[in-house]
CSV table of C-alpha atoms in Angstrom, one decimal:
chain,number,residue,atom,x,y,z
U,177,MET,CA,0.0,0.0,0.0
U,178,SER,CA,1.5,3.4,-1.0
U,179,LEU,CA,0.7,5.3,2.1
U,180,TYR,CA,3.0,8.1,1.1
U,181,LYS,CA,0.5,9.0,-1.6
U,182,LYS,CA,-2.4,9.5,0.8
U,183,THR,CA,-3.4,12.6,2.6
U,184,ALA,CA,-3.2,12.9,6.4
U,185,SER,CA,-7.0,12.9,6.6
U,186,GLU,CA,-7.3,9.6,4.6
U,187,ILE,CA,-4.7,8.0,6.9
U,188,ALA,CA,-6.5,9.2,10.0
U,189,GLU,CA,-9.7,7.6,8.9
U,190,MET,CA,-7.9,4.3,8.1
U,191,ILE,CA,-6.4,4.2,11.6
U,192,LYS,CA,-9.7,5.1,13.2
U,193,ASN,CA,-11.4,2.3,11.3
U,194,LYS,CA,-8.6,-0.1,12.2
U,195,GLU,CA,-7.7,-0.8,8.6
U,196,ILE,CA,-4.1,0.0,9.5
U,197,THR,CA,-2.2,0.8,12.7
U,198,SER,CA,-0.3,3.9,13.6
U,199,GLU,CA,2.9,1.8,13.9
U,200,GLU,CA,2.5,0.5,10.4
U,201,VAL,CA,1.9,4.0,9.1
U,202,THR,CA,4.9,5.4,10.9
U,203,LYS,CA,7.1,2.6,9.8
U,204,SER,CA,5.9,3.1,6.2
U,205,PHE,CA,6.9,6.8,6.3
U,206,LEU,CA,10.3,6.0,8.0
U,207,ASP,CA,11.0,3.6,5.1
U,208,ARG,CA,10.1,6.3,2.6
U,209,ILE,CA,12.5,8.7,4.3
U,210,GLU,CA,15.3,6.1,4.2
U,211,LYS,CA,14.7,5.6,0.4
U,212,THR,CA,14.4,9.3,-0.5
U,213,GLU,CA,16.2,11.5,2.0
U,214,GLU,CA,19.6,11.4,0.3
U,215,LYS,CA,17.9,13.0,-2.7
U,216,ILE,CA,15.7,15.5,-0.8
U,217,GLY,CA,17.6,16.5,2.4
U,218,ALA,CA,14.3,17.6,4.0
U,219,PHE,CA,15.1,16.4,7.6
U,220,SER,CA,17.6,17.8,10.0
U,221,ASN,CA,16.8,14.9,12.4
U,222,VAL,CA,14.6,11.8,12.3
U,223,PHE,CA,13.4,10.0,15.4
U,224,PRO,CA,12.6,6.5,14.3
U,225,GLU,CA,12.7,4.7,17.7
U,226,LYS,CA,10.8,7.4,19.5
U,227,ALA,CA,8.2,7.8,16.8
U,228,LEU,CA,7.5,4.0,16.7
U,229,ASP,CA,7.3,3.9,20.5
U,230,GLU,CA,4.7,6.7,20.4
U,231,ALA,CA,2.8,5.0,17.6
U,232,LYS,CA,2.7,1.7,19.5
U,233,LYS,CA,1.3,3.6,22.6
U,234,TYR,CA,-1.4,5.2,20.5
U,235,ASP,CA,-2.3,1.9,18.9
U,236,SER,CA,-2.8,0.4,22.4
U,237,GLU,CA,-5.4,3.2,23.1
U,238,ASN,CA,-7.1,3.1,19.7
U,239,ASN,CA,-10.4,2.2,21.2
U,240,GLU,CA,-13.5,4.0,22.5
U,241,LYS,CA,-12.2,4.1,26.1
U,242,GLY,CA,-8.5,4.9,25.2
U,243,ARG,CA,-9.4,7.7,22.8
U,244,LYS,CA,-11.2,9.6,25.6
U,245,ASN,CA,-7.8,10.3,27.1
U,246,TYR,CA,-7.0,12.5,24.2
U,247,ASP,CA,-8.2,16.1,23.5
U,248,ASN,CA,-8.7,15.6,19.8
U,249,GLU,CA,-8.9,12.6,17.5
U,250,LEU,CA,-8.7,14.3,14.1
U,251,LEU,CA,-5.2,13.1,13.4
U,252,PHE,CA,-4.9,10.3,15.9
U,253,GLY,CA,-2.0,8.1,15.1
U,254,VAL,CA,-0.9,10.1,12.1
U,255,PRO,CA,2.9,11.0,12.2
U,256,VAL,CA,3.8,14.7,12.1
U,257,ALA,CA,7.1,16.5,11.5
U,258,LEU,CA,8.2,19.7,13.2
U,259,LYS,CA,10.2,22.5,11.7
U,260,ASP,CA,13.6,22.6,13.4
U,261,ASN,CA,12.9,25.8,15.3
U,262,ILE,CA,10.0,24.3,17.3
U,263,VAL,CA,11.3,23.0,20.6
U,264,SER,CA,10.4,19.5,21.8
U,265,LYS,CA,11.5,17.9,25.0
U,266,GLY,CA,14.5,15.6,24.7
U,267,ASP,CA,15.0,16.3,20.9
U,268,LEU,CA,17.8,18.0,19.2
U,269,THR,CA,16.5,21.4,18.0
U,270,THR,CA,19.0,23.5,16.1
U,271,ALA,CA,17.2,26.0,13.9
U,272,ALA,CA,19.6,24.7,11.3
U,273,SER,CA,22.4,26.8,12.9
U,274,LYS,CA,25.9,25.8,14.0
U,275,ILE,CA,25.4,27.9,17.2
U,276,LEU,CA,22.7,25.5,18.4
U,277,LYS,CA,24.1,22.3,17.0
U,278,ASN,CA,24.1,20.7,20.4
U,279,TYR,CA,20.9,22.1,21.9
U,280,VAL,CA,18.4,19.5,23.2
U,281,GLY,CA,15.0,20.8,24.1
U,282,VAL,CA,14.1,20.8,27.8
U,283,TYR,CA,10.4,21.4,27.3
U,284,ASP,CA,7.7,21.0,24.7
U,285,ALA,CA,6.4,24.0,22.7
U,286,THR,CA,2.6,24.5,23.2
U,287,VAL,CA,1.9,23.1,19.7
U,288,VAL,CA,3.9,20.0,20.5
U,289,GLU,CA,2.0,19.5,23.8
U,290,LYS,CA,-1.3,19.8,21.8
U,291,LEU,CA,-0.1,17.3,19.2
U,292,LYS,CA,0.8,14.8,21.9
U,293,LYS,CA,-2.6,15.2,23.5
U,294,ALA,CA,-4.1,14.5,20.1
U,295,GLY,CA,-2.1,11.3,19.7
U,296,THR,CA,0.2,12.2,16.8
U,297,PRO,CA,3.7,10.6,16.7
U,298,ILE,CA,6.5,13.1,16.1
U,299,ILE,CA,8.6,11.6,13.3
U,300,GLY,CA,11.4,14.2,13.1
U,301,LYS,CA,12.6,17.8,12.6
U,302,ALA,CA,12.4,19.5,9.2
U,303,ASN,CA,15.5,21.2,7.7
U,304,MET,CA,15.2,24.9,7.2
U,305,ASP,CA,17.0,28.2,6.5
U,306,GLU,CA,19.1,29.1,9.5
U,307,PHE,CA,16.9,30.8,12.1
U,308,ALA,CA,14.1,30.9,9.4
U,309,MET,CA,16.1,33.5,7.5
U,310,GLY,CA,15.9,32.8,3.8
U,311,SER,CA,13.7,32.0,0.8
U,312,SER,CA,15.4,29.0,-0.7
U,313,ASN,CA,16.6,26.6,2.1
U,314,GLU,CA,20.2,27.2,1.0
U,315,ASN,CA,21.0,28.9,4.2
U,316,SER,CA,20.9,25.8,6.4
U,317,SER,CA,24.1,24.9,8.1
U,318,ILE,CA,23.2,21.2,7.8
U,319,LYS,CA,22.5,20.7,4.1
U,320,SER,CA,20.5,22.2,1.3
U,321,VAL,CA,17.0,20.9,0.5
U,322,SER,CA,16.0,19.8,-3.0
U,323,ASN,CA,12.6,20.4,-4.6
U,324,PRO,CA,11.0,16.9,-5.3
U,325,TRP,CA,9.7,18.2,-8.7
U,326,ASP,CA,13.2,19.0,-9.9
U,327,LEU,CA,16.1,18.1,-7.7
U,328,THR,CA,18.3,20.9,-9.2
U,329,ARG,CA,15.8,23.5,-7.9
U,330,VAL,CA,15.1,24.9,-4.5
U,331,PRO,CA,11.9,24.1,-2.5
U,332,GLY,CA,11.6,27.7,-1.2
U,333,GLY,CA,12.1,28.8,2.4
U,334,SER,CA,12.5,29.0,5.2
U,335,SER,CA,10.1,26.1,5.7
U,336,GLY,CA,11.5,24.3,2.6
U,337,GLY,CA,12.2,21.1,4.5
U,338,SER,CA,8.6,20.9,5.7
U,339,ALA,CA,7.3,21.5,2.2
U,340,ALA,CA,9.7,19.2,0.4
U,341,MET,CA,9.0,16.3,2.8
U,342,VAL,CA,5.2,16.5,2.3
U,343,ALA,CA,5.6,16.7,-1.5
U,344,ALA,CA,8.1,13.8,-1.5
U,345,GLY,CA,5.8,11.7,0.7
U,346,GLN,CA,8.2,11.5,3.6
U,347,ALA,CA,5.6,12.9,6.0
U,348,PRO,CA,1.8,13.3,5.6
U,349,ILE,CA,1.9,16.7,7.4
U,350,ALA,CA,4.5,19.1,8.8
U,351,LEU,CA,4.6,22.2,11.0
U,352,GLY,CA,6.4,25.3,9.8
U,353,SER,CA,6.7,28.9,10.8
U,354,ASP,CA,5.9,31.9,8.7
U,355,THR,CA,7.6,35.3,9.2
U,356,GLY,CA,7.2,36.8,5.7
U,357,GLY,CA,6.0,34.0,3.6
U,358,SER,CA,8.1,31.1,4.9
U,359,ILE,CA,5.2,28.6,4.7
U,360,ARG,CA,3.3,29.9,1.7
U,361,GLN,CA,6.2,30.4,-0.7
U,362,PRO,CA,7.6,26.9,-0.3
U,363,ALA,CA,4.1,25.5,-0.4
U,364,CYS,CA,3.7,27.3,-3.8
U,365,LEU,CA,7.0,26.0,-5.1
U,366,THR,CA,6.4,22.4,-4.1
U,367,GLY,CA,2.7,22.0,-5.0
U,368,THR,CA,1.6,21.6,-1.3
U,369,VAL,CA,-1.0,23.5,0.7
U,370,GLY,CA,0.3,25.9,3.4
U,371,ILE,CA,-1.5,27.9,6.0
U,372,LYS,CA,-0.3,31.0,7.9
U,373,PRO,CA,-2.9,31.6,10.6
U,374,THR,CA,-3.9,35.0,12.0
U,375,TYR,CA,-1.2,36.4,14.3
U,376,GLY,CA,-2.1,35.2,17.8
U,377,ARG,CA,-4.3,32.3,16.6
U,378,VAL,CA,-1.6,29.7,17.4
U,379,SER,CA,0.7,29.9,20.4
U,380,ARG,CA,4.3,30.8,19.7
U,381,TYR,CA,5.6,29.5,23.0
U,382,GLY,CA,8.5,27.2,22.2
U,383,LEU,CA,9.1,28.7,18.7
U,384,MET,CA,12.6,30.1,18.4
U,385,ALA,CA,12.1,33.8,17.6
U,386,PHE,CA,13.1,35.5,14.4
U,387,GLY,CA,10.7,38.5,14.2
U,388,SER,CA,8.5,38.4,17.2
U,389,SER,CA,5.7,40.7,15.8
U,390,LEU,CA,5.7,38.7,12.5
U,391,ASP,CA,6.3,35.0,13.4
U,392,GLN,CA,3.4,32.6,13.3
U,393,ILE,CA,3.3,28.8,13.4
U,394,GLY,CA,1.4,27.1,10.6
U,395,ALA,CA,1.5,23.9,8.6
U,396,LEU,CA,1.9,22.2,5.2
U,397,ALA,CA,0.1,19.2,3.8
U,398,LYS,CA,-1.4,17.7,0.6
U,399,SER,CA,-4.9,18.8,1.2
U,400,THR,CA,-6.9,21.6,2.8
U,401,GLU,CA,-8.8,19.1,4.9
U,402,ASP,CA,-5.4,18.0,6.4
U,403,LEU,CA,-4.7,21.6,7.4
U,404,ALA,CA,-8.2,22.1,8.8
U,405,ARG,CA,-7.7,19.1,11.1
U,406,LEU,CA,-4.2,20.2,12.1
U,407,LEU,CA,-5.3,23.8,12.9
U,408,GLN,CA,-8.2,22.5,14.9
U,409,ILE,CA,-5.6,20.8,17.1
U,410,ILE,CA,-3.0,23.5,17.6
U,411,ALA,CA,-5.2,26.7,17.5
U,412,GLY,CA,-6.4,28.4,20.7
U,413,TYR,CA,-5.4,30.7,23.5
U,414,ASP,CA,-2.3,30.1,25.5
U,415,GLU,CA,-1.5,32.0,28.7
U,416,LYS,CA,2.2,31.2,28.2
U,417,ASP,CA,2.3,33.4,25.0
U,418,ALA,CA,1.6,37.1,25.6
U,419,THR,CA,0.6,37.6,22.0
U,420,SER,CA,-1.9,34.8,22.0
U,421,VAL,CA,-5.5,36.0,21.4
U,422,ASN,CA,-8.4,34.5,23.3
U,423,VAL,CA,-10.8,34.1,20.4
U,424,GLU,CA,-13.1,31.1,20.0
U,425,VAL,CA,-11.8,28.4,17.5
U,426,PRO,CA,-14.6,27.4,15.1
U,427,ASN,CA,-15.1,23.9,13.7
U,428,TYR,CA,-13.0,24.1,10.6
U,429,LEU,CA,-14.2,20.8,9.1
U,430,GLU,CA,-17.8,22.0,9.2
U,431,SER,CA,-16.9,25.0,7.1
U,432,LEU,CA,-15.2,23.1,4.2
U,433,ASN,CA,-18.3,22.4,2.1
U,434,ASN,CA,-20.1,25.8,2.4
U,435,ASP,CA,-21.5,27.2,-0.8
U,436,LEU,CA,-19.4,30.0,-2.4
U,437,LYS,CA,-22.3,31.7,-4.1
U,438,GLY,CA,-22.2,35.4,-3.5
U,439,LEU,CA,-18.8,35.3,-2.0
U,440,LYS,CA,-16.7,38.4,-2.9
U,441,ILE,CA,-13.1,37.9,-3.9
U,442,GLY,CA,-10.9,40.9,-4.4
U,443,ILE,CA,-8.0,41.0,-6.9
U,444,PRO,CA,-5.4,43.6,-5.8
U,445,LYS,CA,-4.3,45.3,-9.0
U,446,GLU,CA,-0.8,46.1,-7.6
U,447,TYR,CA,-0.1,42.3,-7.3
U,448,PHE,CA,-0.5,41.8,-11.1
U,449,ALA,CA,1.9,44.5,-12.2
U,450,GLU,CA,5.5,44.3,-13.4
U,451,GLY,CA,7.6,41.4,-12.2
U,452,LEU,CA,5.0,38.6,-12.3
U,453,ASP,CA,5.8,35.9,-14.8
U,454,GLU,CA,3.1,35.9,-17.6
U,455,ASN,CA,2.6,32.2,-17.5
U,456,ILE,CA,2.0,32.3,-13.7
U,457,LYS,CA,-0.4,35.1,-14.2
U,458,LYS,CA,-2.4,32.9,-16.7
U,459,VAL,CA,-2.6,30.0,-14.2
U,460,ILE,CA,-3.9,32.4,-11.6
U,461,MET,CA,-6.5,34.0,-13.8
U,462,ASP,CA,-7.7,30.5,-14.9
U,463,SER,CA,-8.1,29.8,-11.2
U,464,VAL,CA,-10.2,33.0,-10.8
U,465,GLU,CA,-12.4,31.8,-13.6
U,466,LYS,CA,-12.9,28.4,-11.8
U,467,LEU,CA,-13.9,30.3,-8.6
U,468,LYS,CA,-16.4,32.4,-10.6
U,469,LYS,CA,-18.0,29.2,-11.9
U,470,LEU,CA,-18.4,28.1,-8.2
U,471,GLY,CA,-20.5,31.3,-7.6
U,472,ALA,CA,-17.9,33.7,-6.3
U,473,GLU,CA,-18.0,37.4,-7.4
U,474,ILE,CA,-14.7,39.0,-8.5
U,475,LYS,CA,-13.9,42.6,-7.8
U,476,GLU,CA,-10.7,44.6,-8.4
U,477,VAL,CA,-9.3,46.3,-5.3
U,478,SER,CA,-6.3,48.4,-4.5
U,479,LEU,CA,-3.5,48.1,-2.0
U,480,PRO,CA,-1.4,51.2,-2.8
U,481,TYR,CA,1.1,50.9,0.0
U,482,SER,CA,2.1,47.3,-1.1
U,483,LYS,CA,5.0,48.8,-3.1
U,484,TYR,CA,6.7,49.6,0.2
U,485,ALA,CA,6.2,46.1,1.6
U,486,ILE,CA,9.6,44.6,0.9
U,487,SER,CA,11.7,47.5,2.3
U,488,THR,CA,9.4,47.9,5.3
U,489,TYR,CA,9.5,44.2,6.1
U,490,TYR,CA,13.2,43.8,5.9
U,491,ILE,CA,13.8,46.8,8.2
U,492,ILE,CA,11.3,45.6,10.8
U,493,SER,CA,12.2,41.9,10.7
U,494,SER,CA,16.0,42.6,10.7
U,495,ALA,CA,15.6,44.9,13.7
U,496,GLU,CA,13.6,42.2,15.6
U,497,ALA,CA,16.1,39.5,14.5
U,498,ALA,CA,19.1,41.5,15.9
U,499,SER,CA,17.3,41.9,19.2
U,500,ASN,CA,16.2,38.2,19.4
U,501,LEU,CA,19.5,36.8,18.4
U,502,SER,CA,21.5,38.8,20.8
U,503,ARG,CA,20.9,36.1,23.4
U,504,TYR,CA,23.1,33.7,21.5
U,505,ASP,CA,26.5,34.7,22.9
U,506,GLY,CA,28.2,31.5,23.8
U,507,VAL,CA,27.4,31.9,27.5
U,508,ARG,CA,23.7,31.5,28.1
U,509,TYR,CA,22.8,29.7,24.8
U,510,GLY,CA,24.7,28.0,22.0
U,511,VAL,CA,28.1,26.8,21.2
U,512,ARG,CA,31.0,28.5,23.0
U,513,GLU,CA,34.4,29.1,21.3
U,514,SER,CA,37.2,28.9,23.8
U,515,ASN,CA,39.0,32.2,24.6
U,516,GLU,CA,40.4,33.6,27.8
U,517,ASP,CA,39.2,37.1,26.8
U,518,VAL,CA,35.4,37.3,27.4
U,519,GLU,CA,34.8,39.8,24.6
U,520,LYS,CA,36.8,37.8,22.1
U,521,MET,CA,34.8,34.7,23.2
U,522,TYR,CA,31.6,36.5,22.4
U,523,VAL,CA,32.8,37.6,19.0
U,524,GLU,CA,34.3,34.2,18.0
U,525,SER,CA,31.2,32.3,19.1
U,526,ARG,CA,28.9,34.4,17.1
U,527,THR,CA,31.2,34.7,14.1
U,528,LYS,CA,31.6,30.9,13.8
U,529,GLY,CA,28.1,30.1,15.0
U,530,PHE,CA,26.1,32.2,12.6
U,531,GLY,CA,25.9,31.9,8.8
U,532,ASP,CA,26.2,34.7,6.3
U,533,GLU,CA,22.5,35.5,5.9
U,534,VAL,CA,21.9,35.6,9.7
U,535,LYS,CA,25.0,37.9,10.1
U,536,ARG,CA,23.7,40.2,7.3
U,537,ARG,CA,20.3,40.6,9.0
U,538,ILE,CA,21.8,41.2,12.4
U,539,MET,CA,24.0,43.9,11.0
U,540,ILE,CA,21.1,45.5,9.2
U,541,GLY,CA,19.0,45.3,12.3
U,542,ASN,CA,21.6,46.8,14.6
U,543,TYR,CA,22.1,49.6,12.1
U,544,VAL,CA,18.4,50.6,11.8
U,545,LEU,CA,18.1,50.5,15.6
U,546,SER,CA,21.2,52.5,16.3
U,547,SER,CA,21.3,56.1,17.6
U,548,GLY,CA,20.7,58.6,14.8
U,549,PHE,CA,19.1,56.1,12.5
U,550,TYR,CA,16.2,54.7,14.6
U,551,ASP,CA,13.8,57.5,13.5
U,552,ALA,CA,14.8,57.5,9.9
U,553,TYR,CA,14.4,53.7,9.5
U,554,TYR,CA,12.7,51.7,12.2
U,555,LYS,CA,10.2,54.3,13.3
U,556,LYS,CA,9.4,55.2,9.7
U,557,ALA,CA,9.0,51.5,8.8
U,558,SER,CA,6.6,51.0,11.7
U,559,GLN,CA,4.5,53.9,10.4
U,560,VAL,CA,4.4,52.5,6.9
U,561,ARG,CA,3.5,49.1,8.4
U,562,ARG,CA,0.4,50.7,9.8
U,563,LEU,CA,-0.5,52.1,6.4
U,564,ILE,CA,-0.1,48.7,4.9
U,565,ARG,CA,-2.4,47.2,7.5
U,566,ASP,CA,-5.0,50.0,6.9
U,567,ASP,CA,-4.9,49.1,3.1
U,568,PHE,CA,-5.9,45.5,3.9
U,569,SER,CA,-8.6,46.7,6.4
U,570,LYS,CA,-10.1,48.9,3.8
U,571,ALA,CA,-10.0,46.3,1.0
U,572,LEU,CA,-11.5,43.6,3.3
U,573,LYS,CA,-14.5,45.8,4.0
U,574,GLU,CA,-15.3,45.7,0.2
U,575,VAL,CA,-14.7,41.9,-0.2
U,576,ASP,CA,-14.6,38.7,1.8
U,577,VAL,CA,-11.1,37.5,0.8
U,578,LEU,CA,-8.3,38.6,-1.4
U,579,LEU,CA,-6.6,36.5,-4.1
U,580,THR,CA,-3.0,37.1,-5.2
U,581,PRO,CA,0.0,35.3,-6.6
U,582,VAL,CA,2.3,33.7,-4.0
U,583,SER,CA,5.7,33.8,-5.8
U,584,PRO,CA,6.6,35.9,-8.9
U,585,THR,CA,8.4,32.8,-10.4
U,586,THR,CA,8.4,29.1,-10.2
U,587,ALA,CA,11.1,27.3,-8.2
U,588,PHE,CA,14.5,28.6,-9.3
U,589,LYS,CA,17.7,26.7,-9.7
U,590,LYS,CA,20.0,26.1,-6.7
U,591,GLY,CA,22.7,28.8,-6.5
U,592,GLU,CA,20.8,31.1,-8.9
U,593,LYS,CA,20.1,33.8,-6.3
U,594,ILE,CA,22.2,33.0,-3.3
U,595,THR,CA,24.8,35.6,-4.2
U,596,ASP,CA,22.2,38.3,-4.8
U,597,PRO,CA,20.3,39.0,-1.6
U,598,VAL,CA,18.1,41.7,-3.1
U,599,GLN,CA,16.8,39.3,-5.8
U,600,MET,CA,16.2,36.7,-3.2
U,601,TYR,CA,14.3,39.1,-1.0
U,602,LEU,CA,12.1,40.1,-3.9
U,603,GLY,CA,10.8,36.6,-4.1
U,604,ASP,CA,8.7,37.4,-1.0
U,605,ILE,CA,7.1,40.5,-2.6
U,606,PHE,CA,3.6,38.9,-2.5
U,607,THR,CA,3.7,37.5,1.0
U,608,VAL,CA,5.5,39.8,3.5
U,609,SER,CA,2.7,42.4,3.7
U,610,ILE,CA,0.3,39.8,5.1
U,611,ASN,CA,2.6,39.2,8.1
U,612,MET,CA,2.9,42.9,8.8
U,613,ALA,CA,-0.9,43.1,8.8
U,614,GLY,CA,-1.2,40.0,11.0
U,615,LEU,CA,-3.8,38.4,8.6
U,616,PRO,CA,-4.3,34.7,7.8
U,617,ALA,CA,-3.4,33.5,4.4
U,618,ILE,CA,-3.2,30.1,2.6
U,619,SER,CA,-1.3,29.0,-0.5
U,620,VAL,CA,-3.1,26.5,-2.7
U,621,PRO,CA,-1.7,24.6,-5.7
U,622,ALA,CA,-3.3,26.0,-8.8
U,623,GLY,CA,-1.5,24.4,-11.8
U,624,PHE,CA,1.9,24.1,-13.5
U,625,VAL,CA,4.3,26.1,-15.6
U,626,ASP,CA,6.9,24.0,-17.5
U,627,GLY,CA,6.2,21.1,-15.1
U,628,LEU,CA,6.7,23.2,-11.9
U,629,PRO,CA,3.9,24.0,-9.4
U,630,VAL,CA,2.2,27.3,-9.2
U,631,GLY,CA,0.0,28.4,-6.3
U,632,ILE,CA,-2.6,31.0,-5.5
U,633,GLN,CA,-2.7,32.9,-2.2
U,634,LEU,CA,-6.0,33.5,-0.4
U,635,ILE,CA,-6.0,36.2,2.3
U,636,GLY,CA,-8.8,36.5,4.8
U,637,ASN,CA,-9.8,38.8,7.6
U,638,TYR,CA,-8.6,38.3,11.1
U,639,PHE,CA,-9.5,34.8,12.5
U,640,ARG,CA,-11.3,33.8,9.3
U,641,GLU,CA,-9.2,30.7,8.6
U,642,ASP,CA,-12.5,28.9,8.2
U,643,LEU,CA,-13.4,30.9,5.1
U,644,LEU,CA,-10.0,30.3,3.6
U,645,PHE,CA,-10.3,26.6,4.2
U,646,ASN,CA,-13.8,26.7,2.6
U,647,ILE,CA,-12.6,28.4,-0.6
U,648,SER,CA,-9.5,26.3,-0.8
U,649,HIS,CA,-11.3,23.0,-0.4
U,650,LYS,CA,-13.9,23.9,-3.0
U,651,PHE,CA,-11.2,25.0,-5.4
U,652,GLU,CA,-9.4,21.7,-5.0
U,653,GLY,CA,-12.6,20.0,-6.1
U,654,VAL,CA,-12.6,21.7,-9.4
U,655,ARG,CA,-8.8,21.9,-9.9
U,656,GLY,CA,-8.4,18.1,-9.8
U,657,LYS,CA,-5.9,15.8,-8.0
U,658,ILE,CA,-2.2,16.4,-8.0
U,659,GLU,CA,0.1,13.5,-8.7
U,660,TYR,CA,3.3,14.1,-6.7
U,661,PRO,CA,6.7,12.9,-8.0
U,662,GLU,CA,7.6,9.3,-7.5
U,663,LEU,CA,11.4,9.9,-7.0
């Protein structure tokens, strides 16, 4: 049985009906990892013994009485992978950085606690761009990740490992984090579905911080239903996270099959201007036509401040990164380089521990926060961020959701942009503004250009992930099934 071709939802139902055990499922995915990992490089760590032990435990309780001990049964017995910046107790958690190469988690992140209470084995940690800084997964200190559709190309980043493993059938579902598109962009480039929830919808407790006002944990999978089940498990208020919002979590599965008749979808004209590949634009407009046939109304809207999104985002995110990463000094956290002089020890530990991209963003961040430049850069960027947020608020009063591209290009070749940071940063032009506004967004596979996946991005109002799931699920029904690479 080719379990790696099935969705997490299909596997969950098979386990529930006792057609297969969690142990058999977990072993099947571990076998798939062993066969394909050398080609893909999606994992930073795999936990075969631990995952199988957890699966056996869940199998022993796969009965009416045993399941009552768990908070949620939606993915009971289905193995899940974690991005390598989400802490789990007793597991190596490195954020793909040399400075944390020996760090073993001493507690579980809130999302991990919730997954364990839902009966999901943790199969391993997903490779990523170091400290989630990158758009290609070439900034990992461990190894680069390959796109399963074309092994010479990148899977996107920073959650490229999470995306690639789902597309390659190495895991049915994987958690990621999204600071400026780090779930949605790799989802687009690998033909998977990726959700960035509303800021505050999912607890960030236990997520290694990059940009604290931007970071949000989400997930990648092969179907919208998989993500609806996963978000049902991990969403909700957490008193351990000061940014967590106490808003009721709806039943996401109930919303999947709602009628789209009369739903208003906005097309921001600024997102279809210069820079977007014409073939990608055609796929997106074909998708718009499919949604019209489902009953949706299409309206052009404007987001005039979106042209400032990239520069605003990189000022704010770099400033927050510089602040957050100051804790890694070789004393309290991370690898320490030996030196009798304390100051030199700090410098050597950080110099050898951090990669080039992380150093670049720390330097930019410290510069824009420094005396004499704070008002000119960081303060001004914060003001523009408010204008970007107001743009979205105005547009979402006219329509129910917005539809945009996710990436201006398909997956690019490895090495193509790594020496040109500006070109790399421009790859996030359609995603970063959503993080600055704190809105939810989902990337859904829409078609192909030259054999490479293309996605559409749906952006909703605050805490309306249910509506995004509804549209995405209905669209999947008319788009047709995707056949993922065999490798």
